[in-house]
Short mmCIF file of C-alpha atoms and ligand atoms in Angstrom, two decimals:
data_model
loop_
_atom_site.label_atom_id
_atom_site.label_comp_id
_atom_site.label_asym_id
_atom_site.label_seq_id
_atom_site.Cartn_x
_atom_site.Cartn_y
_atom_site.Cartn_z
CA MET A 1 0.11 -0.15 -0.08
CA ARG A 2 1.46 3.38 -0.95
CA ASP A 3 0.87 6.86 1.60
CA PHE A 4 -0.04 9.61 -0.53
CA TYR A 5 -0.26 12.74 1.33
CA VAL A 6 -1.37 16.38 0.16
CA PHE A 7 -0.23 19.29 2.42
CA LEU A 8 -1.71 22.38 2.97
CA GLY A 9 -0.75 25.61 4.42
CA PRO A 10 -0.87 29.29 3.45
CA PRO A 11 2.35 31.38 3.14
CA GLY A 12 4.13 31.88 5.87
CA ALA A 13 2.98 28.72 7.47
CA GLY A 14 6.09 26.14 6.80
CA LYS A 15 4.59 24.47 4.75
CA GLY A 16 7.06 23.36 2.14
CA THR A 17 9.76 23.12 5.14
CA GLN A 18 7.62 20.88 7.22
CA ALA A 19 6.67 18.39 4.26
CA LYS A 20 10.44 18.17 3.60
CA VAL A 21 11.02 17.05 7.03
CA VAL A 22 8.25 14.65 7.14
CA ALA A 23 8.89 13.26 3.93
CA ARG A 24 12.25 12.52 5.06
CA ASN A 25 11.67 10.72 8.82
CA LYS A 26 8.97 8.49 6.81
CA GLY A 27 11.44 7.50 3.82
CA ILE A 28 8.82 8.90 0.85
CA PRO A 29 10.03 11.46 -1.51
CA GLN A 30 8.77 15.31 -1.40
CA ILE A 31 6.82 16.74 -4.23
CA SER A 32 6.88 20.31 -4.85
CA SER A 33 5.17 21.13 -7.60
CA GLY A 34 7.57 24.12 -8.35
CA ASP A 35 10.43 21.27 -8.49
CA LEU A 36 8.44 19.56 -10.86
CA PHE A 37 7.92 22.09 -12.83
CA ARG A 38 11.76 23.46 -12.62
CA GLU A 39 13.01 20.06 -13.47
CA ASN A 40 10.98 19.47 -16.22
CA LEU A 41 12.16 22.45 -18.18
CA LYS A 42 15.24 21.91 -17.18
CA ASP A 43 15.13 18.98 -18.72
CA GLN A 44 13.21 19.56 -21.73
CA THR A 45 10.79 17.07 -21.52
CA GLU A 46 7.80 17.32 -23.74
CA LEU A 47 6.00 17.94 -20.98
CA GLY A 48 8.28 20.89 -20.28
CA ILE A 49 8.63 22.50 -23.28
CA ARG A 50 4.92 23.00 -23.28
CA ALA A 51 4.35 23.97 -20.23
CA ASN A 52 6.95 26.83 -21.48
CA GLN A 53 4.79 27.97 -24.21
CA PHE A 54 2.28 29.20 -21.38
CA ILE A 55 5.08 30.12 -18.58
CA LYS A 56 6.86 32.00 -20.90
CA VAL A 57 3.74 34.56 -21.81
CA GLY A 58 2.91 34.77 -18.64
CA GLU A 59 -0.48 32.20 -18.52
CA LEU A 60 -1.37 29.57 -16.24
CA VAL A 61 0.07 26.12 -17.16
CA PRO A 62 -3.57 23.51 -18.19
CA ASP A 63 -4.24 21.37 -15.65
CA ASP A 64 -3.91 18.84 -18.24
CA ILE A 65 0.15 19.34 -18.48
CA THR A 66 0.04 20.11 -14.75
CA ILE A 67 -1.48 16.64 -14.01
CA ASP A 68 0.64 14.54 -16.51
CA MET A 69 3.63 15.88 -14.61
CA VAL A 70 2.70 14.72 -11.69
CA LYS A 71 1.24 11.20 -13.17
CA GLU A 72 4.63 10.43 -14.74
CA ARG A 73 6.91 12.02 -11.55
CA ILE A 74 4.79 9.55 -9.02
CA SER A 75 5.51 6.50 -11.64
CA ARG A 76 8.99 6.82 -11.01
CA THR A 77 10.53 3.86 -8.26
CA ASP A 78 11.07 6.61 -5.75
CA CYS A 79 7.52 6.43 -5.42
CA LYS A 80 6.61 2.33 -4.45
CA CYS A 81 5.50 3.44 -0.66
CA GLY A 82 3.96 7.17 -1.73
CA ALA A 83 4.71 10.04 -1.27
CA ILE A 84 4.23 14.09 0.24
CA LEU A 85 2.49 16.23 -2.51
CA ASP A 86 3.28 20.18 -2.17
CA GLY A 87 1.82 22.46 -4.45
CA PHE A 88 -0.58 20.47 -6.25
CA PRO A 89 -3.26 19.63 -6.02
CA ARG A 90 -4.45 23.81 -6.21
CA THR A 91 -7.94 22.96 -7.56
CA PRO A 92 -10.69 21.08 -6.62
CA ALA A 93 -10.66 19.98 -10.69
CA GLN A 94 -7.00 18.98 -9.97
CA ALA A 95 -7.58 16.96 -7.03
CA LYS A 96 -10.51 15.21 -9.24
CA ALA A 97 -7.73 14.10 -11.35
CA PHE A 98 -5.54 13.50 -8.83
CA ASP A 99 -7.87 10.94 -7.02
CA GLU A 100 -8.45 9.25 -10.35
CA ILE A 101 -4.68 8.85 -11.22
CA LEU A 102 -4.59 7.35 -7.99
CA GLU A 103 -7.22 5.06 -8.12
CA GLU A 104 -5.74 3.23 -11.47
CA THR A 105 -3.14 1.66 -9.30
CA ASP A 106 -5.63 1.06 -6.37
CA CYS A 107 -4.70 3.86 -4.06
CA LYS A 108 -5.83 6.75 -2.69
CA ILE A 109 -4.38 9.98 -0.24
CA ASN A 110 -4.22 8.84 3.43
CA GLN A 111 -4.55 12.47 4.79
CA VAL A 112 -4.72 16.03 3.77
CA PRO A 113 -2.79 17.92 7.06
CA TYR A 114 -3.97 21.59 7.09
CA ILE A 115 -1.60 23.92 8.91
CA ALA A 116 -3.40 26.69 9.98
CA VAL A 117 -2.56 29.91 11.31
CA PRO A 118 -3.94 32.97 12.00
CA GLU A 119 -3.83 35.76 9.53
CA ALA A 120 -2.03 38.13 11.93
CA GLU A 121 0.16 35.34 13.32
CA LEU A 122 1.34 35.16 9.29
CA ILE A 123 1.84 38.73 8.55
CA GLU A 124 3.89 39.33 11.16
CA ARG A 125 6.25 35.83 10.42
CA LEU A 126 6.44 37.25 7.04
CA SER A 127 6.63 40.74 6.82
CA ALA A 128 9.36 40.84 8.96
CA ARG A 129 11.43 37.96 6.41
CA LEU A 130 14.76 39.61 5.63
CA THR A 131 16.81 38.33 2.39
CA CYS A 132 19.77 38.42 1.01
CA ARG A 133 20.76 39.69 -2.36
CA ALA A 134 23.83 37.54 -2.78
CA LYS A 135 21.69 33.58 -2.38
CA GLY A 136 18.38 34.41 -0.92
CA HIS A 137 18.82 33.26 2.46
CA ILE A 138 16.15 33.90 5.10
CA PHE A 139 16.28 35.79 8.22
CA HIS A 140 13.48 37.13 10.52
CA GLU A 141 14.17 40.37 12.15
CA LYS A 142 12.25 38.78 15.34
CA TYR A 143 12.67 34.70 15.28
CA ASN A 144 15.92 34.33 13.01
CA PRO A 145 17.72 37.54 13.34
CA PRO A 146 21.25 38.15 11.81
CA LYS A 147 24.56 38.21 14.19
CA VAL A 148 24.97 41.81 12.44
CA ALA A 149 21.82 43.80 11.81
CA GLY A 150 21.25 43.87 7.61
CA VAL A 151 23.97 41.71 7.43
CA CYS A 152 23.70 37.91 6.01
CA ASP A 153 25.67 35.52 8.62
CA PHE A 154 26.91 33.25 5.79
CA ASP A 155 28.06 35.23 3.66
CA GLY A 156 28.26 38.58 4.00
CA SER A 157 26.30 40.31 2.06
CA GLU A 158 23.32 42.51 2.71
CA LEU A 159 19.75 41.77 3.67
CA TYR A 160 16.77 43.75 2.38
CA GLN A 161 13.23 43.38 2.34
CA ARG A 162 11.82 41.85 -1.10
CA GLU A 163 8.50 43.67 -1.85
CA ASP A 164 6.21 40.22 -1.16
CA ASP A 165 7.92 40.49 1.88
CA GLN A 166 6.21 44.11 2.89
CA PRO A 167 2.41 44.11 5.35
CA GLU A 168 0.11 45.38 2.89
CA THR A 169 1.44 42.50 0.26
CA VAL A 170 1.77 39.81 2.63
CA LYS A 171 -2.12 40.42 3.44
CA HIS A 172 -2.89 40.33 0.16
CA ARG A 173 -1.37 36.86 -0.60
CA ILE A 174 -2.91 35.61 2.41
CA GLN A 175 -6.54 36.38 1.27
CA VAL A 176 -5.87 35.30 -2.25
CA TYR A 177 -4.53 31.91 -0.94
CA GLU A 178 -7.18 31.78 1.19
CA GLN A 179 -9.36 32.49 -1.35
CA ARG A 180 -7.96 30.27 -3.69
CA THR A 181 -8.04 27.47 -1.50
CA ARG A 182 -10.89 27.50 0.42
CA PRO A 183 -12.95 25.00 -2.88
CA LEU A 184 -9.93 22.32 -2.57
CA VAL A 185 -10.14 22.82 1.53
CA GLU A 186 -14.23 21.43 1.09
CA TYR A 187 -13.27 19.06 -1.23
CA TYR A 188 -10.70 17.58 0.94
CA HIS A 189 -13.27 17.86 3.96
CA GLU A 190 -16.26 16.45 2.56
CA ARG A 191 -13.86 13.37 1.78
CA GLY A 192 -13.41 13.54 5.63
CA ILE A 193 -9.14 13.46 5.17
CA LEU A 194 -8.84 17.37 6.31
CA VAL A 195 -6.61 17.61 8.90
CA LYS A 196 -6.17 20.84 10.84
CA ILE A 197 -2.70 21.13 12.20
CA ASN A 198 -2.30 24.21 15.05
CA GLY A 199 0.73 26.24 12.73
CA SER A 200 0.83 28.64 15.39
CA GLN A 201 3.06 26.10 17.79
CA SER A 202 6.84 25.80 17.52
CA ILE A 203 8.20 24.16 14.48
CA GLU A 204 8.97 20.69 16.69
CA ASP A 205 5.45 20.81 17.93
CA VAL A 206 3.93 21.63 14.37
CA THR A 207 6.78 18.20 12.40
CA LYS A 208 5.16 16.11 15.69
CA ASP A 209 1.96 16.83 14.89
CA LEU A 210 2.12 15.73 11.47
CA LEU A 211 4.11 12.85 12.27
CA ASP A 212 1.66 11.99 14.69
CA LEU A 213 -0.95 11.84 12.06
CA VAL A 214 1.20 9.91 9.78
CA ASP A 215 2.26 6.79 12.10
CA GLU A 216 -1.56 7.25 12.77
CA VAL A 217 -2.17 5.97 9.30
CA ASN A 218 0.13 2.96 9.47
ZN1 LIG B 301 23.75 35.16 2.26
#
């Protein structure tokens, strides 16, 4: 039996980091939709070339291309025990297609953890983020400050606040995410597999809750 999980959570909830840690712990790959696109573009696969025709003119990649990429990815041997999906599916239509792909091999999604964090806290987390100009190392004014203000610990380059991380932009990003994701959250809620995780806890405690959830299944 293969174990599939879809991780959901707004920007700033730590979804990508948690997905990586849980995947490593469980010995299954973490599949991020962003990485998958980059890989297909870099390798110039047929799907990558088709996707690029939309990306280069600033259009959304059609669902069938994205779904085929995921389908190919989960057919590889490293997914023989399952995988954690991060950034896919994004819509109920994609979720339905993914369910059908899994059904073909007698699989289904086990759980869909949603890492929930109140909006005010997300704004606080994201809007105090500092990024290094050279390599994109990330710091936080309060939770993970650099040793010297304004300077990257790793390479000494200047730290700045990305436009994406300014409070008004952050608020907008969170609202857009919630609006877009609500139908997907409802889709999984109706199927009884959505599990809310308290994302306001420490990073370690969130990881622990996620691992408990994943272990419960087995
Ligand atoms: Zn740096």
